Amino acid sequence: MNHIKFQSDRELDLIAVGRLGIDLNPNEINRPLEESITFTRYVGGSPANIAVATSRLDLKTGFIGRVADDQFGTYITNYLKENNIDTNGIVVDKSGAKTGLAFTEVKSPSECSLIMYRNNAVDLKIEPEDISEEYIKKSKAILISGTALAASPSREAVFVALEYARKHGVVVFFDIDYRPYTWKSEAETAVYYSLAAEKSDVIIGTREEFDTIEHLTSPETKDDFVTAKHWFDYNAKIVIIKHGKEGSYAYTDEGDKVKGVVFPVVPLKTFGAGDSYAGALIYGLINDFNIAKAMEFGAASASIVITTNSCSASMPTVGQIEDFIATAKKE
Ligand SMILES: Nc1ncnc2c1ncn2[C@@H]1O[C@H](COP(=O)(O)OP(=O)(O)O)[C@@H](O)[C@H]1O
Ligand SMILES: O=C(O)C[C@@H](O)[C@H](O)C(=O)COP(=O)(O)O
């Protein structure tokens, strides 16, 4: 049991809003990117990864976003359909904007980074008119990903989605998803992230990401409890603060603090942890798991995904997560 109130009479469980991109992961790893020659293409973009995760976990998942009017846009849309994600909220952009690319670097299992090509990125062309109130009211929850706040018209579209969600009792998950190269200034980042976080029910981020969005209001904050309490003063019911391989903490507006378990693994790469964690956590909360169990699902999903060379493609099923947890508990 958890205290998030999801409307039961909804066609969809989750609608993700925002970035649909492409990950290009090197096949030659454990070396600098300049020494990688071939890459494997995957659908990427944090909200896309999370949508694939929740759909793989049998949540009825939709998406609101824009794709480029080219082969990559076609590939992404087809991949979502193949993964049983409703694509009625996806708009083919005609402006000539291009799909955001994320080249990942795996210098070592613990030294991973991204080089992102996001000039004229099509995901930031999403417009307020792309947001359908009728579509959003069909869902139990929406996922907002912070990078969508980085530029107009995407920024305004997100706030329209937030208004519709709150109007129709749709739970708002806000994954901070801070990608610095997309933003112009720390102040602008903090303003728009704060405005969105104030309207959110569940906020998920790393310690560093919370430091970024609290840059203006409480720059000295580094304390998880102080961070969580700040957001409870608005609409937050749960604040999840992730700490990498040290695990995660959940704070509730009812005064609970829950430490998330970690499943130690030897990672192949570290990226993919956050999105797989978020997808499985959302699955758990929507299925009325208690917070500890939802976090356990998230941690297990993350540990599974970081032992692979991809993010979206390796999102696990419920059975895979349950088997992983059962095996880990036997060891
Ligand atoms: N090296 C690791 N080993 C095991 N679990 C990990 C590791 N890194 C991350 N995780 C799990 O994934 C969750 C999210 O990872 P984190 O790195 O904090 O987020 P992000 O990927 O968004 O930066 C963590 O809370 C933890 O449960
Ligand atoms: O969000 C992006 O554009 C990059 C992702 O597609 C990529 O898979 C990634 O970095 C995911 O890492 P995570 O945020 O740690 O899950």
Short mmCIF file of C-alpha atoms and ligand atoms in Angstrom, two decimals:
data_model
loop_
_atom_site.label_atom_id
_atom_site.label_comp_id
_atom_site.label_asym_id
_atom_site.label_seq_id
_atom_site.Cartn_x
_atom_site.Cartn_y
_atom_site.Cartn_z
CA MET A 1 0.00 0.00 0.00
CA ASN A 2 1.08 3.55 -0.66
CA HIS A 3 -0.74 6.83 -0.24
CA ILE A 4 -0.68 8.03 -3.84
CA LYS A 5 -4.28 8.13 -5.07
CA PHE A 6 -4.57 6.97 -8.68
CA GLN A 7 -7.95 7.19 -10.45
CA SER A 8 -8.90 3.58 -11.30
CA ASP A 9 -11.30 4.24 -14.20
CA ARG A 10 -8.65 5.26 -16.73
CA GLU A 11 -7.72 3.67 -20.09
CA LEU A 12 -4.01 4.36 -19.63
CA ASP A 13 -1.73 3.96 -16.65
CA LEU A 14 0.97 6.43 -17.69
CA ILE A 15 1.57 9.02 -20.40
CA ALA A 16 5.18 10.15 -20.75
CA VAL A 17 5.78 13.65 -22.10
CA GLY A 18 8.95 14.90 -23.79
CA ARG A 19 12.11 13.66 -25.39
CA LEU A 20 12.23 10.93 -28.00
CA GLY A 21 15.80 10.51 -29.13
CA ILE A 22 18.40 8.08 -30.32
CA ASP A 23 21.19 6.52 -28.25
CA LEU A 24 24.30 5.53 -30.16
CA ASN A 25 26.21 3.20 -27.89
CA PRO A 26 29.74 2.12 -28.82
CA ASN A 27 30.35 -1.53 -29.53
CA GLU A 28 34.02 -1.08 -28.64
CA ILE A 29 33.85 -0.15 -24.94
CA ASN A 30 36.30 0.44 -22.10
CA ARG A 31 38.09 3.02 -24.20
CA PRO A 32 37.62 6.74 -24.96
CA LEU A 33 34.88 7.50 -27.47
CA GLU A 34 37.43 8.66 -30.03
CA GLU A 35 38.62 5.06 -30.17
CA SER A 36 35.14 3.59 -30.71
CA ILE A 37 34.44 2.83 -34.33
CA THR A 38 31.02 1.18 -34.50
CA PHE A 39 27.83 1.95 -32.61
CA THR A 40 24.48 0.29 -31.97
CA ARG A 41 21.39 2.41 -32.31
CA TYR A 42 18.64 2.39 -29.67
CA VAL A 43 15.65 4.55 -28.94
CA GLY A 44 16.68 6.98 -26.21
CA GLY A 45 15.65 10.05 -24.35
CA SER A 46 14.87 9.70 -20.67
CA PRO A 47 11.05 9.82 -20.96
CA ALA A 48 11.16 7.41 -23.91
CA ASN A 49 13.30 5.00 -21.88
CA ILE A 50 10.89 5.24 -18.95
CA ALA A 51 7.88 4.71 -21.25
CA VAL A 52 9.50 1.57 -22.67
CA ALA A 53 10.23 0.44 -19.11
CA THR A 54 6.64 0.84 -17.92
CA SER A 55 5.24 -0.77 -21.06
CA ARG A 56 7.59 -3.75 -20.68
CA LEU A 57 6.12 -4.02 -17.16
CA ASP A 58 2.65 -4.23 -18.69
CA LEU A 59 1.50 -0.75 -17.77
CA LYS A 60 -0.77 0.74 -20.43
CA THR A 61 1.56 3.50 -21.60
CA GLY A 62 1.14 6.46 -23.94
CA PHE A 63 3.45 9.25 -25.12
CA ILE A 64 3.16 12.92 -26.00
CA GLY A 65 6.02 14.31 -28.05
CA ARG A 66 7.35 15.23 -31.46
CA VAL A 67 9.45 13.20 -33.88
CA ALA A 68 11.38 14.39 -36.91
CA ASP A 69 9.82 13.94 -40.35
CA ASP A 70 12.58 11.53 -41.39
CA GLN A 71 13.78 7.95 -41.05
CA PHE A 72 14.73 8.38 -37.39
CA GLY A 73 11.25 9.71 -36.60
CA THR A 74 9.77 6.68 -38.33
CA TYR A 75 12.11 4.32 -36.50
CA ILE A 76 11.23 5.80 -33.11
CA THR A 77 7.47 5.72 -33.71
CA ASN A 78 7.61 2.14 -34.96
CA TYR A 79 9.71 1.09 -31.97
CA LEU A 80 7.17 2.56 -29.56
CA LYS A 81 4.37 0.70 -31.36
CA GLU A 82 6.38 -2.54 -31.24
CA ASN A 83 6.60 -2.01 -27.49
CA ASN A 84 2.83 -1.53 -27.14
CA ILE A 85 3.11 2.18 -26.42
CA ASP A 86 0.17 4.25 -27.62
CA THR A 87 1.45 6.79 -30.19
CA ASN A 88 -1.69 8.87 -30.66
CA GLY A 89 -0.02 11.74 -28.81
CA ILE A 90 2.98 11.85 -31.12
CA VAL A 91 3.24 14.62 -33.71
CA VAL A 92 5.45 14.45 -36.81
CA ASP A 93 7.24 17.78 -36.84
CA LYS A 94 7.46 19.55 -40.23
CA SER A 95 9.93 22.29 -39.29
CA GLY A 96 13.02 20.36 -40.32
CA ALA A 97 14.10 19.91 -36.70
CA LYS A 98 16.18 16.81 -36.09
CA THR A 99 16.22 13.91 -33.65
CA GLY A 100 18.43 14.44 -30.62
CA LEU A 101 21.37 12.05 -30.58
CA ALA A 102 23.17 10.77 -27.47
CA PHE A 103 26.59 9.27 -28.13
CA THR A 104 27.50 7.36 -24.98
CA GLU A 105 31.07 6.82 -23.88
CA VAL A 106 32.11 3.85 -21.78
CA LYS A 107 35.73 4.50 -20.79
CA SER A 108 35.30 1.97 -18.01
CA PRO A 109 32.29 0.50 -16.20
CA SER A 110 32.37 3.43 -13.81
CA GLU A 111 33.51 6.15 -16.22
CA CYS A 112 30.61 6.75 -18.55
CA SER A 113 29.47 9.97 -20.16
CA LEU A 114 27.30 11.31 -22.91
CA ILE A 115 27.98 13.56 -25.85
CA MET A 116 24.62 14.90 -26.96
CA TYR A 117 23.85 16.45 -30.32
CA ARG A 118 20.80 18.61 -29.67
CA ASN A 119 20.98 21.56 -32.07
CA ASN A 120 17.46 22.26 -33.28
CA ALA A 121 16.29 19.18 -31.39
CA VAL A 122 12.81 18.13 -32.47
CA ASP A 123 11.75 17.13 -28.96
CA LEU A 124 11.87 20.80 -27.89
CA LYS A 125 9.47 21.73 -30.72
CA ILE A 126 6.49 20.20 -28.91
CA GLU A 127 3.82 22.91 -28.66
CA PRO A 128 1.01 23.62 -26.21
CA GLU A 129 -1.43 22.73 -29.01
CA ASP A 130 0.10 19.22 -29.10
CA ILE A 131 -1.16 18.61 -25.57
CA SER A 132 -4.63 17.06 -25.64
CA GLU A 133 -6.71 17.49 -22.51
CA GLU A 134 -8.90 14.56 -23.62
CA TYR A 135 -5.79 12.38 -23.94
CA ILE A 136 -4.32 13.31 -20.57
CA LYS A 137 -7.61 12.77 -18.72
CA LYS A 138 -7.54 9.16 -19.98
CA SER A 139 -4.49 8.38 -17.83
CA LYS A 140 -3.85 7.59 -14.17
CA ALA A 141 -0.52 9.42 -14.30
CA ILE A 142 1.81 11.44 -16.46
CA LEU A 143 5.60 11.59 -16.45
CA ILE A 144 7.24 14.95 -16.97
CA SER A 145 10.97 14.95 -17.77
CA GLY A 146 12.86 18.11 -16.80
CA THR A 147 14.80 18.61 -20.00
CA ALA A 148 11.50 19.43 -21.74
CA LEU A 149 11.49 22.67 -19.70
CA ALA A 150 14.73 23.89 -21.28
CA ALA A 151 13.27 25.85 -24.19
CA SER A 152 10.05 27.15 -25.69
CA PRO A 153 7.61 25.99 -26.98
CA SER A 154 8.29 22.71 -25.16
CA ARG A 155 8.43 24.60 -21.84
CA GLU A 156 4.92 25.98 -22.27
CA ALA A 157 3.63 22.62 -23.49
CA VAL A 158 4.80 20.99 -20.27
CA PHE A 159 2.95 23.52 -18.15
CA VAL A 160 -0.22 22.95 -20.16
CA ALA A 161 0.15 19.21 -19.54
CA LEU A 162 0.63 19.89 -15.83
CA GLU A 163 -2.53 22.02 -15.71
CA TYR A 164 -4.61 19.34 -17.44
CA ALA A 165 -3.19 16.66 -15.16
CA ARG A 166 -4.04 18.55 -12.02
CA LYS A 167 -7.50 19.44 -13.36
CA HIS A 168 -8.33 15.75 -13.94
CA GLY A 169 -6.73 14.10 -10.91
CA VAL A 170 -3.87 12.66 -12.98
CA VAL A 171 -0.86 11.92 -10.76
CA VAL A 172 2.28 13.81 -11.85
CA PHE A 173 5.65 12.06 -11.77
CA PHE A 174 8.49 14.54 -12.31
CA ASP A 175 11.87 13.08 -13.20
CA ILE A 176 14.34 15.95 -12.95
CA ASP A 177 16.48 14.56 -15.80
CA TYR A 178 18.92 17.48 -15.70
CA ARG A 179 21.09 17.67 -18.83
CA PRO A 180 23.26 20.82 -18.45
CA TYR A 181 24.07 21.44 -22.15
CA THR A 182 20.36 22.03 -22.84
CA TRP A 183 20.09 25.00 -20.43
CA LYS A 184 21.30 28.59 -20.73
CA SER A 185 21.82 29.54 -17.08
CA GLU A 186 21.59 28.15 -13.57
CA ALA A 187 18.98 30.74 -12.64
CA GLU A 188 16.74 29.88 -15.60
CA THR A 189 17.12 26.19 -14.79
CA ALA A 190 16.17 26.67 -11.17
CA VAL A 191 13.15 28.86 -11.98
CA TYR A 192 11.52 26.50 -14.47
CA TYR A 193 12.37 23.31 -12.62
CA SER A 194 10.91 24.78 -9.43
CA LEU A 195 7.71 25.89 -11.14
CA ALA A 196 7.18 22.34 -12.47
CA ALA A 197 8.22 20.59 -9.25
CA GLU A 198 5.70 22.69 -7.31
CA LYS A 199 2.92 21.03 -9.36
CA SER A 200 4.23 17.47 -9.04
CA ASP A 201 3.14 14.61 -6.78
CA VAL A 202 6.27 12.44 -7.00
CA ILE A 203 9.65 14.05 -7.68
CA ILE A 204 12.61 11.87 -8.63
CA GLY A 205 16.19 13.11 -8.90
CA THR A 206 19.77 12.65 -7.85
CA ARG A 207 21.23 14.73 -5.02
CA GLU A 208 23.07 16.83 -7.59
CA GLU A 209 19.90 17.41 -9.60
CA PHE A 210 18.03 18.66 -6.53
CA ASP A 211 20.96 20.96 -5.74
CA THR A 212 20.58 22.40 -9.25
CA ILE A 213 16.85 23.08 -9.06
CA GLU A 214 17.16 24.51 -5.54
CA HIS A 215 19.96 26.82 -6.65
CA LEU A 216 17.84 29.94 -6.08
CA THR A 217 15.62 29.02 -3.16
CA SER A 218 18.03 27.19 -0.89
CA PRO A 219 21.51 27.06 -2.44
CA GLU A 220 23.03 25.83 0.79
CA THR A 221 20.79 22.75 0.91
CA LYS A 222 22.54 19.43 0.63
CA ASP A 223 20.36 17.66 3.17
CA ASP A 224 17.85 15.21 1.71
CA PHE A 225 15.27 15.82 4.43
CA VAL A 226 15.40 19.60 3.98
CA THR A 227 15.04 19.10 0.23
CA ALA A 228 12.02 16.84 0.63
CA LYS A 229 10.30 19.12 3.14
CA HIS A 230 10.69 22.06 0.74
CA TRP A 231 8.64 20.22 -1.90
CA PHE A 232 6.03 18.98 0.57
CA ASP A 233 5.16 22.62 1.11
CA TYR A 234 3.75 22.49 -2.43
CA ASN A 235 2.08 19.35 -3.86
CA ALA A 236 4.68 16.63 -3.43
CA LYS A 237 3.58 13.41 -1.71
CA ILE A 238 6.84 11.50 -2.27
CA VAL A 239 10.36 12.82 -2.95
CA ILE A 240 12.88 10.24 -4.16
CA ILE A 241 16.55 11.17 -3.93
CA LYS A 242 18.93 8.85 -5.78
CA HIS A 243 22.54 8.32 -4.74
CA GLY A 244 24.01 6.06 -7.41
CA LYS A 245 25.37 2.76 -6.16
CA GLU A 246 24.77 3.94 -2.60
CA GLY A 247 21.06 3.55 -3.33
CA SER A 248 18.16 5.94 -2.82
CA TYR A 249 15.93 7.49 -0.16
CA ALA A 250 12.21 8.20 -0.30
CA TYR A 251 10.57 10.80 1.89
CA THR A 252 6.80 11.15 2.21
CA ASP A 253 4.61 14.08 3.21
CA GLU A 254 3.35 11.75 5.96
CA GLY A 255 6.76 11.88 7.63
CA ASP A 256 8.18 8.54 6.45
CA LYS A 257 11.79 8.04 5.35
CA VAL A 258 12.53 4.86 3.41
CA LYS A 259 16.01 3.72 2.41
CA GLY A 260 16.00 1.94 -0.92
CA VAL A 261 17.90 -1.31 -1.25
CA VAL A 262 20.74 -1.69 -3.75
CA PHE A 263 21.57 -4.83 -5.68
CA PRO A 264 25.36 -4.75 -6.16
CA VAL A 265 26.44 -5.78 -9.66
CA VAL A 266 29.50 -5.31 -11.83
CA PRO A 267 28.10 -2.79 -14.32
CA LEU A 268 28.99 -2.81 -17.99
CA LYS A 269 28.04 0.89 -17.95
CA THR A 270 26.28 3.15 -15.46
CA PHE A 271 23.87 5.09 -17.65
CA GLY A 272 20.38 3.65 -17.86
CA ALA A 273 20.17 3.25 -14.09
CA GLY A 274 17.98 6.27 -13.51
CA ASP A 275 15.43 5.58 -16.23
CA SER A 276 15.06 1.89 -15.44
CA TYR A 277 14.77 2.73 -11.74
CA ALA A 278 12.06 5.32 -12.46
CA GLY A 279 10.07 3.00 -14.73
CA ALA A 280 9.96 0.17 -12.22
CA LEU A 281 9.27 2.53 -9.31
CA ILE A 282 6.29 4.01 -11.20
CA TYR A 283 5.07 0.47 -11.93
CA GLY A 284 5.26 -0.36 -8.23
CA LEU A 285 3.43 2.75 -7.04
CA ILE A 286 0.66 2.41 -9.63
CA ASN A 287 0.25 -1.23 -8.56
CA ASP A 288 -0.09 -0.10 -4.95
CA PHE A 289 3.21 -1.53 -3.73
CA ASN A 290 4.47 -0.03 -0.53
CA ILE A 291 7.25 2.46 -1.15
CA ALA A 292 10.04 0.12 -0.05
CA LYS A 293 8.91 -2.56 -2.50
CA ALA A 294 8.47 -0.06 -5.32
CA MET A 295 12.03 1.15 -4.69
CA GLU A 296 13.23 -2.46 -4.60
CA PHE A 297 11.70 -3.01 -8.05
CA GLY A 298 13.42 0.15 -9.23
CA ALA A 299 16.79 -0.86 -7.85
CA ALA A 300 16.54 -4.35 -9.36
CA SER A 301 15.57 -2.95 -12.75
CA ALA A 302 18.52 -0.55 -12.60
CA SER A 303 20.96 -3.30 -11.70
CA ILE A 304 19.70 -5.42 -14.59
CA VAL A 305 20.00 -2.60 -17.13
CA ILE A 306 23.48 -1.37 -16.15
CA THR A 307 24.88 -4.84 -16.83
CA THR A 308 23.88 -4.45 -20.51
CA ASN A 309 25.02 -2.22 -23.36
CA SER A 310 21.68 -0.47 -23.77
CA CYS A 311 18.97 1.34 -21.90
CA SER A 312 15.56 1.11 -23.60
CA ALA A 313 16.27 -2.26 -25.27
CA SER A 314 17.17 -3.96 -21.99
CA MET A 315 14.28 -2.74 -19.86
CA PRO A 316 13.14 -5.86 -17.98
CA THR A 317 9.76 -7.54 -17.56
CA VAL A 318 8.05 -8.13 -14.21
CA GLY A 319 9.19 -11.75 -14.31
CA GLN A 320 12.79 -10.79 -14.95
CA ILE A 321 12.77 -8.35 -12.04
CA GLU A 322 11.14 -10.86 -9.71
CA ASP A 323 13.62 -13.58 -10.69
CA PHE A 324 16.54 -11.17 -10.22
CA ILE A 325 15.33 -10.21 -6.74
CA ALA A 326 14.71 -13.84 -5.76
CA THR A 327 18.21 -14.86 -6.90
CA ALA A 328 19.82 -11.90 -5.14
CA LYS A 329 18.07 -12.78 -1.89
CA LYS A 330 19.35 -16.36 -2.05
CA GLU A 331 22.98 -15.18 -2.32
N1 LIG B 1 26.67 0.81 -9.76
C1 LIG B 1 25.44 0.49 -9.34
N2 LIG B 1 25.22 -0.73 -8.80
C2 LIG B 1 23.98 -1.08 -8.38
N3 LIG B 1 22.90 -0.27 -8.44
C3 LIG B 1 23.07 0.95 -8.98
C4 LIG B 1 24.34 1.41 -9.46
N4 LIG B 1 24.19 2.68 -9.94
C5 LIG B 1 22.88 3.00 -9.76
N5 LIG B 1 22.21 1.98 -9.19
C6 LIG B 1 20.78 1.94 -8.84
O1 LIG B 1 20.06 2.81 -9.71
C7 LIG B 1 19.45 3.87 -8.99
C8 LIG B 1 19.51 5.15 -9.78
O2 LIG B 1 20.86 5.37 -10.15
P1 LIG B 1 21.49 6.85 -10.08
O3 LIG B 1 22.85 6.75 -10.66
O4 LIG B 1 21.35 7.34 -8.69
O5 LIG B 1 20.51 7.70 -11.00
P2 LIG B 1 20.86 8.38 -12.41
O6 LIG B 1 21.20 7.26 -13.36
O7 LIG B 1 19.58 9.08 -12.78
O8 LIG B 1 22.02 9.30 -12.16
C9 LIG B 1 20.20 3.93 -7.66
O9 LIG B 1 19.37 4.47 -6.65
C10 LIG B 1 20.53 2.47 -7.41
O10 LIG B 1 19.40 1.79 -6.87
O1 LIG B 2 18.21 11.06 -21.83
C1 LIG B 2 18.94 11.00 -22.85
O2 LIG B 2 18.79 11.68 -23.88
C2 LIG B 2 20.04 9.96 -22.81
C3 LIG B 2 19.42 8.57 -22.58
O3 LIG B 2 18.74 8.16 -23.76
C4 LIG B 2 20.49 7.55 -22.23
O4 LIG B 2 19.99 6.23 -22.37
C5 LIG B 2 20.90 7.80 -20.81
O5 LIG B 2 21.84 8.51 -20.53
C6 LIG B 2 20.05 7.21 -19.77
O6 LIG B 2 20.78 7.34 -18.55
P1 LIG B 2 19.99 7.49 -17.15
O7 LIG B 2 19.41 8.85 -17.15
O8 LIG B 2 21.06 7.27 -16.14
O9 LIG B 2 18.95 6.40 -17.13
#
